[in-house]
């Protein structure tokens, strides 16, 4: 059983560009959450998708947006990249919003 | 708003010694509590969680944690560590009253455990 997968593993962008990160949840999971982990910090909650709707959102600007597809996979989009957006982006999936989250290996985004 | 404080950023310890990683959270209302481990260049793995019931929670790899509501603490312990326990450990909290979920986890800044031979 494949766990949570994320692509790409690494990404380098320049300021002002846009980026899309992808996540496939663990088999049978319908809820996907995204977190940003800056260097030396704990992960910070960005948002959670359930039944293709954004269900909860953390304290992130509108430049961060997402989408969940009918197969429960998800994308995280970040527009107008800033240097401070450089981080490890973690995706987590769960069997609905009431249950334990399982994390993927993350996508390392570097903004130059 | 909830917050989580991990009191030690780094904990060095010798192999086979006991270890305690400390975690305090801000709110006295009911919460769900978690400990995750992160190995280099990997995602997070759940060690254990407290949702309700017994205040002593046992997890994987010989770790356990004790929920103390009066002190708003959830310290992680292991009686004898191995070299392979070297990793970063994160304490997290979620508010079950916020949509009744284990989502929207609020993490501490992490504690780097370094086990020396």
mmCIF file of C-alpha atoms in Angstrom:
data_model
loop_
_atom_site.group_PDB
_atom_site.id
_atom_site.type_symbol
_atom_site.label_atom_id
_atom_site.label_comp_id
_atom_site.label_asym_id
_atom_site.label_seq_id
_atom_site.Cartn_x
_atom_site.Cartn_y
_atom_site.Cartn_z
ATOM 1 C CA UNK A 1 0.000 0.000 0.000
ATOM 2 C CA UNK A 2 1.586 3.249 -1.129
ATOM 3 C CA UNK A 3 1.607 5.939 1.472
ATOM 4 C CA UNK A 4 1.232 9.633 0.798
ATOM 5 C CA UNK A 5 3.251 10.671 -2.238
ATOM 6 C CA UNK A 6 4.311 14.165 -3.269
ATOM 7 C CA UNK A 7 5.840 15.593 -6.396
ATOM 8 C CA UNK A 8 8.246 16.993 -7.211
ATOM 9 C CA UNK A 9 10.746 16.253 -4.440
ATOM 10 C CA UNK A 10 12.725 19.421 -5.074
ATOM 11 C CA UNK A 11 11.957 22.618 -6.923
ATOM 12 C CA UNK A 12 13.823 25.864 -7.557
ATOM 13 C CA UNK A 13 11.949 29.006 -8.584
ATOM 14 C CA UNK A 14 12.669 32.712 -8.745
ATOM 15 C CA UNK A 15 10.822 35.529 -7.017
ATOM 16 C CA UNK A 16 7.518 36.436 -8.622
ATOM 17 C CA UNK A 17 7.012 33.064 -10.265
ATOM 18 C CA UNK A 18 4.180 30.661 -9.580
ATOM 19 C CA UNK A 19 4.486 27.047 -8.417
ATOM 20 C CA UNK A 20 2.226 23.997 -8.203
ATOM 21 C CA UNK A 21 2.907 21.141 -5.826
ATOM 22 C CA UNK A 22 1.075 17.829 -5.995
ATOM 23 C CA UNK A 23 -0.032 15.257 -3.457
ATOM 24 C CA UNK A 24 -1.598 11.816 -3.730
ATOM 25 C CA UNK A 25 -3.214 10.637 -0.518
ATOM 26 C CA UNK A 26 -2.873 7.239 1.085
ATOM 27 C CA UNK A 27 -5.285 4.705 -0.373
ATOM 28 C CA UNK A 28 -8.759 5.103 1.115
ATOM 29 C CA UNK A 29 -8.132 8.596 2.480
ATOM 30 C CA UNK A 30 -10.364 11.452 1.381
ATOM 31 C CA UNK A 31 -8.928 14.395 3.332
ATOM 32 C CA UNK A 32 -5.728 16.248 2.481
ATOM 33 C CA UNK A 33 -3.947 18.896 4.535
ATOM 34 C CA UNK A 34 -0.964 21.045 3.572
ATOM 35 C CA UNK A 35 1.747 22.366 5.867
ATOM 36 C CA UNK A 36 4.735 24.676 5.378
ATOM 37 C CA UNK A 37 7.899 23.865 7.312
ATOM 38 C CA UNK A 38 10.510 26.609 7.204
ATOM 39 C CA UNK A 39 14.091 25.737 8.074
ATOM 40 C CA UNK A 40 14.466 25.159 11.818
ATOM 41 C CA UNK A 41 10.752 25.505 12.482
ATOM 42 C CA UNK A 42 7.824 23.212 13.067
ATOM 43 C CA UNK A 43 5.254 22.727 10.315
ATOM 44 C CA UNK A 44 2.560 25.382 9.975
ATOM 45 C CA UNK A 45 -0.939 24.495 8.800
ATOM 46 C CA UNK A 46 -1.896 26.045 5.461
ATOM 47 C CA UNK A 47 -5.280 24.483 4.687
ATOM 48 C CA UNK A 48 -7.287 21.266 4.578
ATOM 49 C CA UNK A 49 -9.424 19.871 1.770
ATOM 50 C CA UNK A 50 -12.322 17.505 2.279
ATOM 51 C CA UNK A 51 -14.886 16.496 -0.353
ATOM 52 C CA UNK A 52 -13.172 18.867 -2.809
ATOM 53 C CA UNK A 53 -13.816 21.886 -0.586
ATOM 54 C CA UNK A 54 -11.400 23.932 1.514
ATOM 55 C CA UNK A 55 -12.578 23.010 4.980
ATOM 56 C CA UNK A 56 -10.120 24.848 7.222
ATOM 57 C CA UNK A 57 -7.459 27.452 6.561
ATOM 58 C CA UNK A 58 -4.482 28.641 8.543
ATOM 59 C CA UNK A 59 -2.976 32.105 8.621
ATOM 60 C CA UNK A 60 -1.614 32.220 5.070
ATOM 61 C CA UNK A 61 -2.230 34.887 2.418
ATOM 62 C CA UNK A 62 -4.437 34.384 -0.615
ATOM 63 C CA UNK A 63 -1.323 33.758 -2.711
ATOM 64 C CA UNK A 64 -1.622 30.233 -1.337
ATOM 65 C CA UNK A 65 -4.470 28.334 -2.923
ATOM 66 C CA UNK A 66 -5.361 24.725 -3.420
ATOM 67 C CA UNK A 67 -7.542 22.235 -5.106
ATOM 68 C CA UNK A 68 -8.761 18.730 -4.484
ATOM 69 C CA UNK A 69 -9.744 16.453 -7.344
ATOM 70 C CA UNK A 70 -12.479 13.792 -7.413
ATOM 71 C CA UNK A 71 -9.820 11.101 -6.842
ATOM 72 C CA UNK A 72 -8.871 13.000 -3.633
ATOM 73 C CA UNK A 73 -5.442 14.037 -4.890
ATOM 74 C CA UNK A 74 -4.585 17.651 -4.244
ATOM 75 C CA UNK A 75 -2.540 20.572 -5.506
ATOM 76 C CA UNK A 76 -1.047 23.501 -3.666
ATOM 77 C CA UNK A 77 -0.490 26.631 -5.732
ATOM 78 C CA UNK A 78 1.605 29.569 -4.643
ATOM 79 C CA UNK A 79 1.574 32.777 -6.714
ATOM 80 C CA UNK A 80 4.012 35.683 -6.721
ATOM 81 C CA UNK A 81 6.682 33.740 -4.888
ATOM 82 C CA UNK A 82 8.704 35.468 -2.196
ATOM 83 C CA UNK A 83 12.075 34.492 -0.795
ATOM 84 C CA UNK A 84 10.284 33.656 2.462
ATOM 85 C CA UNK A 85 8.247 30.985 0.726
ATOM 86 C CA UNK A 86 11.344 28.782 0.639
ATOM 87 C CA UNK A 87 10.442 25.787 2.791
ATOM 88 C CA UNK A 88 9.557 22.113 2.913
ATOM 89 C CA UNK A 89 5.909 21.688 1.965
ATOM 90 C CA UNK A 90 4.275 18.697 3.576
ATOM 91 C CA UNK A 91 1.077 17.024 2.545
ATOM 92 C CA UNK A 92 -0.883 14.855 4.971
ATOM 93 C CA UNK A 93 -3.884 12.657 4.314
ATOM 94 C CA UNK A 94 -6.477 11.169 6.623
ATOM 95 C CA UNK A 95 -9.579 9.031 6.590
ATOM 96 C CA UNK A 96 -11.939 12.009 6.782
ATOM 97 C CA UNK A 97 -11.269 15.075 8.917
ATOM 98 C CA UNK A 98 -11.769 13.236 12.209
ATOM 99 C CA UNK A 99 -8.843 10.872 11.963
ATOM 100 C CA UNK A 100 -5.063 10.711 12.250
ATOM 101 C CA UNK A 101 -2.977 12.356 9.544
ATOM 102 C CA UNK A 102 -0.291 10.518 7.609
ATOM 103 C CA UNK A 103 2.465 12.686 6.152
ATOM 104 C CA UNK A 104 4.265 12.508 2.851
ATOM 105 C CA UNK A 105 8.012 13.102 2.409
ATOM 106 C CA UNK A 106 7.507 16.697 1.342
ATOM 107 C CA UNK A 107 8.541 18.965 -1.509
ATOM 108 C CA UNK A 108 11.561 21.194 -0.898
ATOM 109 C CA UNK A 109 10.909 24.589 -2.542
ATOM 110 C CA UNK A 110 13.756 27.040 -2.937
ATOM 111 C CA UNK A 111 12.970 30.580 -4.092
ATOM 112 C CA UNK A 112 15.929 32.572 -5.422
ATOM 113 C CA UNK B 1 -5.035 30.744 19.912
ATOM 114 C CA UNK B 2 -3.329 27.516 20.802
ATOM 115 C CA UNK B 3 0.452 27.384 20.964
ATOM 116 C CA UNK B 4 2.992 24.673 21.715
ATOM 117 C CA UNK B 5 6.314 25.178 23.463
ATOM 118 C CA UNK B 6 9.082 22.638 23.253
ATOM 119 C CA UNK B 7 11.425 23.690 25.994
ATOM 120 C CA UNK B 8 14.630 22.206 24.586
ATOM 121 C CA UNK B 9 15.800 22.824 21.037
ATOM 122 C CA UNK B 10 18.539 20.198 21.320
ATOM 123 C CA UNK B 11 18.986 17.212 23.629
ATOM 124 C CA UNK B 12 22.241 15.234 23.515
ATOM 125 C CA UNK B 13 22.213 11.883 25.281
ATOM 126 C CA UNK B 14 24.333 8.746 25.396
ATOM 127 C CA UNK B 15 23.097 5.460 24.001
ATOM 128 C CA UNK B 16 21.052 3.368 26.475
ATOM 129 C CA UNK B 17 20.399 6.383 28.704
ATOM 130 C CA UNK B 18 16.840 7.549 29.432
ATOM 131 C CA UNK B 19 15.497 10.679 27.780
ATOM 132 C CA UNK B 20 12.623 13.100 28.312
ATOM 133 C CA UNK B 21 11.572 15.650 25.691
ATOM 134 C CA UNK B 22 9.400 18.364 27.148
ATOM 135 C CA UNK B 23 6.266 19.875 25.659
ATOM 136 C CA UNK B 24 3.810 22.413 27.042
ATOM 137 C CA UNK B 25 0.698 23.760 25.348
ATOM 138 C CA UNK B 26 -1.139 26.981 25.988
ATOM 139 C CA UNK B 27 -4.773 26.142 26.502
ATOM 140 C CA UNK B 28 -6.490 24.487 29.433
ATOM 141 C CA UNK B 29 -9.481 23.432 27.333
ATOM 142 C CA UNK B 30 -9.638 19.901 26.038
ATOM 143 C CA UNK B 31 -7.181 19.194 23.258
ATOM 144 C CA UNK B 32 -5.790 16.335 21.269
ATOM 145 C CA UNK B 33 -2.010 15.910 21.674
ATOM 146 C CA UNK B 34 0.548 14.281 19.403
ATOM 147 C CA UNK B 35 4.233 13.517 19.112
ATOM 148 C CA UNK B 36 5.788 13.133 15.659
ATOM 149 C CA UNK B 37 9.327 12.162 14.658
ATOM 150 C CA UNK B 38 11.127 13.457 11.573
ATOM 151 C CA UNK B 39 14.236 11.729 10.279
ATOM 152 C CA UNK B 40 16.572 13.717 7.974
ATOM 153 C CA UNK B 41 15.037 14.483 4.589
ATOM 154 C CA UNK B 42 11.816 12.680 5.444
ATOM 155 C CA UNK B 43 8.249 13.565 6.368
ATOM 156 C CA UNK B 44 6.689 13.209 9.791
ATOM 157 C CA UNK B 45 5.834 9.893 11.433
ATOM 158 C CA UNK B 46 3.347 9.669 14.289
ATOM 159 C CA UNK B 47 4.880 8.289 17.490
ATOM 160 C CA UNK B 48 1.832 8.490 19.711
ATOM 161 C CA UNK B 49 -1.298 10.501 20.429
ATOM 162 C CA UNK B 50 -3.611 11.387 23.281
ATOM 163 C CA UNK B 51 -7.290 11.801 22.467
ATOM 164 C CA UNK B 52 -8.942 10.790 25.753
ATOM 165 C CA UNK B 53 -8.783 8.156 28.467
ATOM 166 C CA UNK B 54 -5.607 7.042 30.208
ATOM 167 C CA UNK B 55 -3.119 9.850 30.672
ATOM 168 C CA UNK B 56 -0.165 7.534 29.985
ATOM 169 C CA UNK B 57 0.086 6.869 26.284
ATOM 170 C CA UNK B 58 2.379 4.261 24.755
ATOM 171 C CA UNK B 59 3.639 4.643 21.222
ATOM 172 C CA UNK B 60 5.938 3.044 18.722
ATOM 173 C CA UNK B 61 9.652 2.379 19.171
ATOM 174 C CA UNK B 62 9.358 2.193 22.977
ATOM 175 C CA UNK B 63 8.269 5.809 23.461
ATOM 176 C CA UNK B 64 5.588 6.908 25.883
ATOM 177 C CA UNK B 65 4.102 10.226 26.960
ATOM 178 C CA UNK B 66 2.090 11.444 29.900
ATOM 179 C CA UNK B 67 -0.724 13.952 29.598
ATOM 180 C CA UNK B 68 -0.864 16.338 32.551
ATOM 181 C CA UNK B 69 -3.897 18.596 32.283
ATOM 182 C CA UNK B 70 -3.112 20.749 35.333
ATOM 183 C CA UNK B 71 0.376 21.530 34.036
ATOM 184 C CA UNK B 72 -0.733 21.592 30.365
ATOM 185 C CA UNK B 73 2.168 19.298 29.541
ATOM 186 C CA UNK B 74 2.697 16.252 27.358
ATOM 187 C CA UNK B 75 6.306 15.147 27.869
ATOM 188 C CA UNK B 76 7.786 12.328 25.779
ATOM 189 C CA UNK B 77 9.964 9.675 27.429
ATOM 190 C CA UNK B 78 12.012 6.640 26.528
ATOM 191 C CA UNK B 79 13.806 4.562 29.166
ATOM 192 C CA UNK B 80 16.741 3.565 26.954
ATOM 193 C CA UNK B 81 17.589 5.278 23.666
ATOM 194 C CA UNK B 82 19.368 3.872 20.610
ATOM 195 C CA UNK B 83 21.540 5.528 17.991
ATOM 196 C CA UNK B 84 18.636 5.092 15.572
ATOM 197 C CA UNK B 85 16.466 7.416 17.707
ATOM 198 C CA UNK B 86 18.557 10.360 16.517
ATOM 199 C CA UNK B 87 16.001 12.594 14.815
ATOM 200 C CA UNK B 88 13.886 15.699 15.349
ATOM 201 C CA UNK B 89 10.774 15.340 17.488
ATOM 202 C CA UNK B 90 7.715 17.556 17.234
ATOM 203 C CA UNK B 91 4.907 18.001 19.712
ATOM 204 C CA UNK B 92 1.562 19.057 18.251
ATOM 205 C CA UNK B 93 -1.922 19.946 19.423
ATOM 206 C CA UNK B 94 -5.305 20.175 17.757
ATOM 207 C CA UNK B 95 -8.552 21.516 19.119
ATOM 208 C CA UNK B 96 -11.283 18.859 19.004
ATOM 209 C CA UNK B 97 -13.864 21.601 19.288
ATOM 210 C CA UNK B 98 -12.649 23.146 16.039
ATOM 211 C CA UNK B 99 -14.595 20.994 13.647
ATOM 212 C CA UNK B 100 -14.036 17.952 15.883
ATOM 213 C CA UNK B 101 -10.965 17.068 13.938
ATOM 214 C CA UNK B 102 -7.416 15.887 14.222
ATOM 215 C CA UNK B 103 -6.589 18.351 11.487
ATOM 216 C CA UNK B 104 -5.182 21.835 11.776
ATOM 217 C CA UNK B 105 -2.296 20.593 13.864
ATOM 218 C CA UNK B 106 -0.306 23.269 15.683
ATOM 219 C CA UNK B 107 3.319 22.228 16.057
ATOM 220 C CA UNK B 108 6.110 23.235 18.368
ATOM 221 C CA UNK B 109 9.488 24.225 16.954
ATOM 222 C CA UNK B 110 10.936 20.764 17.498
ATOM 223 C CA UNK B 111 13.607 19.136 19.634
ATOM 224 C CA UNK B 112 16.664 17.586 18.010
ATOM 225 C CA UNK B 113 17.599 14.409 19.834
ATOM 226 C CA UNK B 114 21.194 13.364 19.304
ATOM 227 C CA UNK B 115 22.149 9.943 20.627
ATOM 228 C CA UNK B 116 25.884 9.408 21.043
ATOM 229 C CA UNK B 117 27.655 6.053 21.362
#
